[in-house]
PDB file of C-alpha atoms in Angstrom:
ATOM      1  CA  MET A   1      -2.946   2.932 -21.297  1.00  0.00           C
ATOM      2  CA  ASN A   2       0.326   1.137 -19.671  1.00  0.00           C
ATOM      3  CA  CYS A   3       0.252   0.764 -15.994  1.00  0.00           C
ATOM      4  CA  VAL A   4       3.140   0.021 -14.540  1.00  0.00           C
ATOM      5  CA  ALA A   5       3.230  -1.906 -10.573  1.00  0.00           C
ATOM      6  CA  VAL A   6       6.150  -1.365  -8.596  1.00  0.00           C
ATOM      7  CA  ILE A   7       6.646  -3.706  -6.041  1.00  0.00           C
ATOM      8  CA  PRO A   8       9.442  -2.351  -3.082  1.00  0.00           C
ATOM      9  CA  ALA A   9      10.630  -5.041  -0.842  1.00  0.00           C
ATOM     10  CA  ARG A  10      14.035  -4.189   0.771  1.00  0.00           C
ATOM     11  CA  GLY A  11      15.642  -7.084   2.697  1.00  0.00           C
ATOM     12  CA  GLY A  12      15.971  -5.152   6.358  1.00  0.00           C
ATOM     13  CA  SER A  13      12.721  -4.742   8.191  1.00  0.00           C
ATOM     14  CA  LYS A  14      12.803  -3.623  12.069  1.00  0.00           C
ATOM     15  CA  GLY A  15       9.749  -4.580  13.255  1.00  0.00           C
ATOM     16  CA  VAL A  16       9.599  -8.633  11.930  1.00  0.00           C
ATOM     17  CA  HIS A  17      13.400  -9.718  10.438  1.00  0.00           C
ATOM     18  CA  ARG A  18      13.379 -10.355   7.120  1.00  0.00           C
ATOM     19  CA  LYS A  19       9.659  -9.666   6.504  1.00  0.00           C
ATOM     20  CA  ASN A  20       8.811  -9.831   2.856  1.00  0.00           C
ATOM     21  CA  MET A  21      10.345 -13.560   3.141  1.00  0.00           C
ATOM     22  CA  ARG A  22       8.844 -14.622   6.113  1.00  0.00           C
ATOM     23  CA  MET A  23       6.303 -17.633   5.405  1.00  0.00           C
ATOM     24  CA  LEU A  24       2.270 -17.086   5.138  1.00  0.00           C
ATOM     25  CA  ASN A  25       0.377 -19.444   4.349  1.00  0.00           C
ATOM     26  CA  GLY A  26       2.528 -21.472   2.541  1.00  0.00           C
ATOM     27  CA  ARG A  27       4.272 -18.797   0.722  1.00  0.00           C
ATOM     28  CA  PRO A  28       7.043 -15.951   1.527  1.00  0.00           C
ATOM     29  CA  LEU A  29       4.893 -12.805   2.292  1.00  0.00           C
ATOM     30  CA  VAL A  30       5.920 -10.770  -1.015  1.00  0.00           C
ATOM     31  CA  GLY A  31       4.842 -13.788  -3.042  1.00  0.00           C
ATOM     32  CA  TRP A  32       1.262 -12.495  -2.473  1.00  0.00           C
ATOM     33  CA  THR A  33       1.177  -8.988  -3.806  1.00  0.00           C
ATOM     34  CA  ILE A  34       3.317 -10.751  -6.665  1.00  0.00           C
ATOM     35  CA  ASP A  35       0.389 -13.001  -7.052  1.00  0.00           C
ATOM     36  CA  ALA A  36      -2.160 -10.005  -7.201  1.00  0.00           C
ATOM     37  CA  VAL A  37      -0.252  -8.305  -9.815  1.00  0.00           C
ATOM     38  CA  LEU A  38       0.206 -11.193 -12.065  1.00  0.00           C
ATOM     39  CA  LYS A  39      -3.391 -11.371 -12.448  1.00  0.00           C
ATOM     40  CA  SER A  40      -4.834  -7.782 -12.760  1.00  0.00           C
ATOM     41  CA  LYS A  41      -6.116  -7.179 -16.185  1.00  0.00           C
ATOM     42  CA  TYR A  42      -5.300  -4.056 -16.415  1.00  0.00           C
ATOM     43  CA  ILE A  43      -1.277  -4.007 -15.004  1.00  0.00           C
ATOM     44  CA  THR A  44       1.327  -4.505 -17.887  1.00  0.00           C
ATOM     45  CA  HIS A  45       4.375  -4.448 -16.260  1.00  0.00           C
ATOM     46  CA  CYS A  46       5.512  -5.601 -13.111  1.00  0.00           C
ATOM     47  CA  VAL A  47       8.639  -4.251 -11.087  1.00  0.00           C
ATOM     48  CA  LEU A  48       9.920  -5.671  -8.250  1.00  0.00           C
ATOM     49  CA  SER A  49      12.338  -2.731  -6.557  1.00  0.00           C
ATOM     50  CA  THR A  50      14.723  -4.322  -4.054  1.00  0.00           C
ATOM     51  CA  ASP A  51      18.484  -4.520  -2.332  1.00  0.00           C
ATOM     52  CA  ASP A  52      18.212  -8.256  -1.364  1.00  0.00           C
ATOM     53  CA  ASP A  53      19.416 -11.318  -3.542  1.00  0.00           C
ATOM     54  CA  GLU A  54      17.567 -13.620  -2.518  1.00  0.00           C
ATOM     55  CA  ILE A  55      13.947 -11.375  -3.023  1.00  0.00           C
ATOM     56  CA  ALA A  56      15.363 -10.661  -6.408  1.00  0.00           C
ATOM     57  CA  GLU A  57      15.664 -14.484  -6.957  1.00  0.00           C
ATOM     58  CA  TYR A  58      12.187 -15.148  -6.170  1.00  0.00           C
ATOM     59  CA  GLY A  59      10.789 -12.253  -7.934  1.00  0.00           C
ATOM     60  CA  ARG A  60      12.652 -13.866 -10.903  1.00  0.00           C
ATOM     61  CA  SER A  61      10.770 -17.074 -10.057  1.00  0.00           C
ATOM     62  CA  TRP A  62       7.781 -15.821 -10.938  1.00  0.00           C
ATOM     63  CA  GLY A  63       8.839 -14.208 -14.315  1.00  0.00           C
ATOM     64  CA  ILE A  64       8.753 -10.587 -13.627  1.00  0.00           C
ATOM     65  CA  ASP A  65      11.086  -7.376 -13.492  1.00  0.00           C
ATOM     66  CA  ILE A  66      13.573  -6.934 -10.918  1.00  0.00           C
ATOM     67  CA  VAL A  67      15.527  -3.725 -10.431  1.00  0.00           C
ATOM     68  CA  MET A  68      18.025  -3.887  -7.527  1.00  0.00           C
ATOM     69  CA  ARG A  69      18.350  -0.549  -5.628  1.00  0.00           C
ATOM     70  CA  PRO A  70      21.407   0.630  -4.203  1.00  0.00           C
ATOM     71  CA  SER A  71      21.995   0.353  -0.857  1.00  0.00           C
ATOM     72  CA  TYR A  72      21.044   4.087   0.501  1.00  0.00           C
ATOM     73  CA  LEU A  73      17.406   3.618  -0.936  1.00  0.00           C
ATOM     74  CA  ALA A  74      16.830   0.306   1.162  1.00  0.00           C
ATOM     75  CA  GLU A  75      17.608   2.065   4.878  1.00  0.00           C
ATOM     76  CA  ASP A  76      14.826   1.889   7.891  1.00  0.00           C
ATOM     77  CA  THR A  77      14.171   5.734   7.412  1.00  0.00           C
ATOM     78  CA  THR A  78      13.815   5.221   3.314  1.00  0.00           C
ATOM     79  CA  PRO A  79      10.704   7.176   1.853  1.00  0.00           C
ATOM     80  CA  THR A  80       9.493   5.145  -0.647  1.00  0.00           C
ATOM     81  CA  ALA A  81       8.660   8.279  -3.322  1.00  0.00           C
ATOM     82  CA  PRO A  82      12.728   7.956  -4.632  1.00  0.00           C
ATOM     83  CA  VAL A  83      12.709   4.154  -4.668  1.00  0.00           C
ATOM     84  CA  VAL A  84       9.917   4.395  -7.405  1.00  0.00           C
ATOM     85  CA  SER A  85      11.601   7.088  -9.004  1.00  0.00           C
ATOM     86  CA  HIS A  86      14.764   4.777  -9.227  1.00  0.00           C
ATOM     87  CA  VAL A  87      12.319   2.323 -11.117  1.00  0.00           C
ATOM     88  CA  ILE A  88      11.350   5.152 -13.578  1.00  0.00           C
ATOM     89  CA  GLU A  89      14.860   5.895 -14.004  1.00  0.00           C
ATOM     90  CA  SER A  90      15.357   2.345 -14.602  1.00  0.00           C
ATOM     91  CA  LEU A  91      12.550   1.800 -17.349  1.00  0.00           C
ATOM     92  CA  GLY A  92      14.472   4.179 -19.680  1.00  0.00           C
ATOM     93  CA  THR A  93      13.111   4.943 -23.002  1.00  0.00           C
ATOM     94  CA  ASP A  94      10.859   1.215 -22.472  1.00  0.00           C
ATOM     95  CA  TYR A  95       8.365   3.472 -21.071  1.00  0.00           C
ATOM     96  CA  GLN A  96       8.027   7.200 -22.234  1.00  0.00           C
ATOM     97  CA  GLY A  97       4.990   9.535 -22.250  1.00  0.00           C
ATOM     98  CA  ASN A  98       1.796   8.986 -19.896  1.00  0.00           C
ATOM     99  CA  TYR A  99       1.402   5.592 -18.655  1.00  0.00           C
ATOM    100  CA  GLU A 100       0.228   5.034 -14.943  1.00  0.00           C
ATOM    101  CA  ILE A 101       2.386   3.482 -11.163  1.00  0.00           C
ATOM    102  CA  VAL A 102       0.455   1.900  -8.968  1.00  0.00           C
ATOM    103  CA  LEU A 103       2.468   0.957  -5.762  1.00  0.00           C
ATOM    104  CA  LEU A 104       1.707  -1.933  -3.803  1.00  0.00           C
ATOM    105  CA  GLN A 105       3.803  -3.029  -0.940  1.00  0.00           C
ATOM    106  CA  PRO A 106       3.747  -6.580   0.609  1.00  0.00           C
ATOM    107  CA  THR A 107       2.474  -5.986   3.988  1.00  0.00           C
ATOM    108  CA  SER A 108      -1.189  -5.801   1.970  1.00  0.00           C
ATOM    109  CA  PRO A 109      -1.444  -9.307   1.231  1.00  0.00           C
ATOM    110  CA  LEU A 110      -4.929  -9.822   1.741  1.00  0.00           C
ATOM    111  CA  ARG A 111      -5.227  -7.253  -1.091  1.00  0.00           C
ATOM    112  CA  THR A 112      -6.660  -8.894  -3.700  1.00  0.00           C
ATOM    113  CA  PHE A 113      -5.945  -8.820  -7.862  1.00  0.00           C
ATOM    114  CA  ARG A 114      -9.914  -7.542  -7.980  1.00  0.00           C
ATOM    115  CA  GLN A 115      -9.665  -4.526  -5.596  1.00  0.00           C
ATOM    116  CA  ILE A 116      -6.209  -3.523  -7.340  1.00  0.00           C
ATOM    117  CA  ASP A 117      -8.257  -3.424 -10.880  1.00  0.00           C
ATOM    118  CA  GLU A 118     -11.712  -2.140  -9.561  1.00  0.00           C
ATOM    119  CA  CYS A 119      -9.633   0.689  -8.090  1.00  0.00           C
ATOM    120  CA  ILE A 120      -8.177   1.422 -11.517  1.00  0.00           C
ATOM    121  CA  SER A 121     -11.098   1.114 -13.268  1.00  0.00           C
ATOM    122  CA  GLU A 122     -12.625   3.377 -11.217  1.00  0.00           C
ATOM    123  CA  THR A 123     -10.291   6.307 -11.598  1.00  0.00           C
ATOM    124  CA  ARG A 124      -9.788   5.634 -14.866  1.00  0.00           C
ATOM    125  CA  ALA A 125     -13.266   6.034 -15.249  1.00  0.00           C
ATOM    126  CA  ARG A 126     -13.961   9.194 -12.870  1.00  0.00           C
ATOM    127  CA  ARG A 127     -10.448  10.826 -15.285  1.00  0.00           C
ATOM    128  CA  MET A 128      -8.534  11.130 -12.203  1.00  0.00           C
ATOM    129  CA  GLU A 129      -4.967  10.851 -11.511  1.00  0.00           C
ATOM    130  CA  CYS A 130      -4.257   9.645  -8.036  1.00  0.00           C
ATOM    131  CA  ALA A 131      -6.084   6.992  -5.848  1.00  0.00           C
ATOM    132  CA  VAL A 132      -5.096   6.157  -2.694  1.00  0.00           C
ATOM    133  CA  SER A 133      -7.002   3.310  -0.491  1.00  0.00           C
ATOM    134  CA  LEU A 134      -8.512   3.497   2.544  1.00  0.00           C
ATOM    135  CA  THR A 135     -10.526   1.941   5.399  1.00  0.00           C
ATOM    136  CA  GLU A 136     -12.688   2.923   7.996  1.00  0.00           C
ATOM    137  CA  THR A 137     -10.823   3.927  11.188  1.00  0.00           C
ATOM    138  CA  ASP A 138     -11.922   1.894  13.947  1.00  0.00           C
ATOM    139  CA  HIS A 139     -11.404   4.538  16.353  1.00  0.00           C
ATOM    140  CA  THR A 140     -12.509   8.081  15.722  1.00  0.00           C
ATOM    141  CA  PRO A 141      -9.769  10.275  15.993  1.00  0.00           C
ATOM    142  CA  TYR A 142     -12.008  13.410  17.436  1.00  0.00           C
ATOM    143  CA  LYS A 143     -12.001  11.318  20.855  1.00  0.00           C
ATOM    144  CA  THR A 144      -7.591  11.489  20.914  1.00  0.00           C
ATOM    145  CA  LEU A 145      -5.875  13.791  22.960  1.00  0.00           C
ATOM    146  CA  VAL A 146      -2.638  15.676  21.658  1.00  0.00           C
ATOM    147  CA  GLU A 147       0.464  17.068  24.076  1.00  0.00           C
ATOM    148  CA  GLU A 148       1.016  20.782  24.159  1.00  0.00           C
ATOM    149  CA  LYS A 149       3.317  22.258  26.666  1.00  0.00           C
ATOM    150  CA  GLY A 150       3.242  18.646  28.796  1.00  0.00           C
ATOM    151  CA  LYS A 151      -0.560  18.869  29.103  1.00  0.00           C
ATOM    152  CA  LEU A 152      -2.768  16.540  27.169  1.00  0.00           C
ATOM    153  CA  LEU A 153      -5.592  18.367  25.044  1.00  0.00           C
ATOM    154  CA  PRO A 154      -8.571  17.132  22.613  1.00  0.00           C
ATOM    155  CA  LEU A 155      -6.992  17.140  19.144  1.00  0.00           C
ATOM    156  CA  MET A 156      -9.902  18.030  17.465  1.00  0.00           C
ATOM    157  CA  GLY A 157     -11.382  20.284  20.588  1.00  0.00           C
ATOM    158  CA  GLN A 158     -13.627  20.077  23.454  1.00  0.00           C
ATOM    159  CA  GLU A 159     -17.545  20.414  21.620  1.00  0.00           C
ATOM    160  CA  TYR A 160     -15.937  17.110  19.557  1.00  0.00           C
ATOM    161  CA  PHE A 161     -14.422  15.618  22.076  1.00  0.00           C
ATOM    162  CA  GLU A 162     -17.450  15.378  24.545  1.00  0.00           C
ATOM    163  CA  MET A 163     -19.970  14.645  21.586  1.00  0.00           C
ATOM    164  CA  PRO A 164     -21.454  11.454  21.484  1.00  0.00           C
ATOM    165  CA  ARG A 165     -19.548   8.909  19.230  1.00  0.00           C
ATOM    166  CA  GLN A 166     -22.835   8.180  16.880  1.00  0.00           C
ATOM    167  CA  LYS A 167     -23.066  11.879  16.143  1.00  0.00           C
ATOM    168  CA  LEU A 168     -19.204  12.744  14.971  1.00  0.00           C
ATOM    169  CA  PRO A 169     -18.121  12.458  11.235  1.00  0.00           C
ATOM    170  CA  LYS A 170     -17.198   9.603   9.672  1.00  0.00           C
ATOM    171  CA  THR A 171     -13.236   9.257   9.592  1.00  0.00           C
ATOM    172  CA  TRP A 172     -11.112   7.061   7.389  1.00  0.00           C
ATOM    173  CA  ARG A 173      -7.169   6.457   7.112  1.00  0.00           C
ATOM    174  CA  ILE A 174      -4.720   5.253   3.985  1.00  0.00           C
ATOM    175  CA  ASN A 175      -4.230   1.913   4.565  1.00  0.00           C
ATOM    176  CA  GLY A 176      -1.227   1.400   2.586  1.00  0.00           C
ATOM    177  CA  ALA A 177      -2.490  -1.024   0.463  1.00  0.00           C
ATOM    178  CA  ILE A 178      -2.986   0.481  -2.950  1.00  0.00           C
ATOM    179  CA  TYR A 179      -1.382   3.424  -4.251  1.00  0.00           C
ATOM    180  CA  TYR A 180      -2.273   4.823  -8.280  1.00  0.00           C
ATOM    181  CA  VAL A 181      -1.121   7.906  -9.739  1.00  0.00           C
ATOM    182  CA  ASN A 182      -0.009   9.144 -13.319  1.00  0.00           C
ATOM    183  CA  VAL A 183       3.346   9.077 -13.609  1.00  0.00           C
ATOM    184  CA  ALA A 184       3.488  12.708 -15.028  1.00  0.00           C
ATOM    185  CA  LEU A 185       1.962  14.046 -11.602  1.00  0.00           C
ATOM    186  CA  PHE A 186       4.183  11.977  -9.533  1.00  0.00           C
ATOM    187  CA  LEU A 187       7.309  13.293 -11.289  1.00  0.00           C
ATOM    188  CA  LYS A 188       5.985  16.611 -10.746  1.00  0.00           C
ATOM    189  CA  THR A 189       4.929  16.105  -7.075  1.00  0.00           C
ATOM    190  CA  CYS A 190       7.023  13.084  -6.152  1.00  0.00           C
ATOM    191  CA  LYS A 191       3.880  12.116  -3.581  1.00  0.00           C
ATOM    192  CA  PHE A 192       1.340   9.455  -3.625  1.00  0.00           C
ATOM    193  CA  VAL A 193      -1.240  11.035  -2.559  1.00  0.00           C
ATOM    194  CA  ASN A 194      -2.150  13.995  -4.513  1.00  0.00           C
ATOM    195  CA  PHE A 195      -5.162  15.984  -3.545  1.00  0.00           C
ATOM    196  CA  PRO A 196      -8.068  15.471  -4.605  1.00  0.00           C
ATOM    197  CA  PHE A 197      -7.802  12.016  -5.036  1.00  0.00           C
ATOM    198  CA  TYR A 198     -10.120   8.810  -5.728  1.00  0.00           C
ATOM    199  CA  PRO A 199     -10.645   7.370  -2.385  1.00  0.00           C
ATOM    200  CA  TYR A 200     -11.103   3.486  -2.845  1.00  0.00           C
ATOM    201  CA  ILE A 201     -12.382   2.131   0.090  1.00  0.00           C
ATOM    202  CA  MET A 202     -11.777  -1.411   1.394  1.00  0.00           C
ATOM    203  CA  GLY A 203     -12.678  -3.354   4.456  1.00  0.00           C
ATOM    204  CA  GLU A 204     -11.087  -3.587   7.542  1.00  0.00           C
ATOM    205  CA  THR A 205      -9.714  -7.422   6.750  1.00  0.00           C
ATOM    206  CA  SER A 206      -7.875  -6.446   3.072  1.00  0.00           C
ATOM    207  CA  SER A 207      -6.532  -3.732   4.825  1.00  0.00           C
ATOM    208  CA  ILE A 208      -3.971  -5.487   7.560  1.00  0.00           C
ATOM    209  CA  ASP A 209      -0.786  -4.042   6.895  1.00  0.00           C
ATOM    210  CA  ILE A 210       2.134  -6.016   8.510  1.00  0.00           C
ATOM    211  CA  ASP A 211       4.704  -4.649  10.953  1.00  0.00           C
ATOM    212  CA  ASN A 212       5.169  -6.525  13.744  1.00  0.00           C
ATOM    213  CA  GLU A 213       4.768 -10.727  14.708  1.00  0.00           C
ATOM    214  CA  PHE A 214       1.060  -9.912  16.193  1.00  0.00           C
ATOM    215  CA  ASP A 215       0.615  -8.557  12.403  1.00  0.00           C
ATOM    216  CA  LEU A 216       1.693 -11.883  10.880  1.00  0.00           C
ATOM    217  CA  ALA A 217       0.107 -14.312  13.272  1.00  0.00           C
ATOM    218  CA  TYR A 218      -3.384 -12.441  12.913  1.00  0.00           C
ATOM    219  CA  ALA A 219      -2.823 -12.516   8.964  1.00  0.00           C
ATOM    220  CA  GLU A 220      -1.858 -16.396   9.507  1.00  0.00           C
ATOM    221  CA  PHE A 221      -5.474 -16.420  11.409  1.00  0.00           C
ATOM    222  CA  LEU A 222      -7.512 -14.406   8.762  1.00  0.00           C
ATOM    223  CA  PHE A 223      -6.125 -16.587   6.122  1.00  0.00           C
ATOM    224  CA  SER A 224      -7.210 -19.757   7.696  1.00  0.00           C
ATOM    225  CA  GLN A 225     -10.346 -18.040   8.363  1.00  0.00           C
ATOM    226  CA  LEU A 226     -10.851 -16.954   5.022  1.00  0.00           C
ATOM    227  CA  GLY A 227     -10.177 -20.052   3.197  1.00  0.00           C
ATOM    228  CA  LYS A 228      -7.815 -17.815   1.414  1.00  0.00           C
ATOM    229  CA  THR A 229      -5.499 -19.333  -1.271  1.00  0.00           C
ATOM    230  CA  ASP A 230      -4.942 -17.462  -4.481  1.00  0.00           C
ATOM    231  CA  ASP A 231      -7.285 -15.729  -5.164  1.00  0.00           C
TER     232      ASP A 231
END
C-alpha cells in the first residue's frame, strides 16, 4: 500500500524565529524529519508543505516533492488538517483509492525512522486505520486544578486529588511526533485522532517537541549526549 508522508513546515513561527530552518546539530530542524522519512522502508512518497521559498528549496535539495501552500494556510492559527487536505488535493490522480497518510511535524527531531516504521507496521498488523504517538505524562492530570467561577477546583475530583500518586491510573499525552491515518478515514472526519486508534508509545527523550528557545537548546543538549547524527 502506498504511504504518503506529509511534513508541514511554514516559514513563520511564534516561539522561535524561522524555527523550521534553525540549525540543530548541524542541519536545519526540518532536515531531521526529512532524513527520517527517506530512511523509512514503508513510506513511498514524501511531500513537504510550505509557504516559504527557502524551506521549499531546502526540501528540493533532498529530492522530495514540494507543495506550496497559500498564505491563509500558513497563519499562526491555521489547523493542520486543512494543510494536509491541500496536499491530498495536490496529489490529484497520482494517488487515488486507498493509501495511508503519515503526518510528521518537524518539531520532533529526535523521532527516528525506526519509530516511524514500527508505528506503521504495528498499526497495519492490527488492521487499524489510525495511530497516534504518545508518551507517559510526567505530571499526572489527577493532581491538577481547574478554574470554575473564580475558584480553583480539582480537575478530576477531590477523591483522586488526595489519592497517593502510586495508586493513580497511568496517563499518556499526545507528543505530536507521529500521526498515521487511512486517507479515506481522514477525508471523512478531517481528523488525525480517530478513536479507537493504535497508541504508539514513545519515550520522553524522543518525544521532545520544539516550541521555544529552551526546547531547541535542550534538543541540542540531547543530541550531544546521545551522539545522534543521522540514524
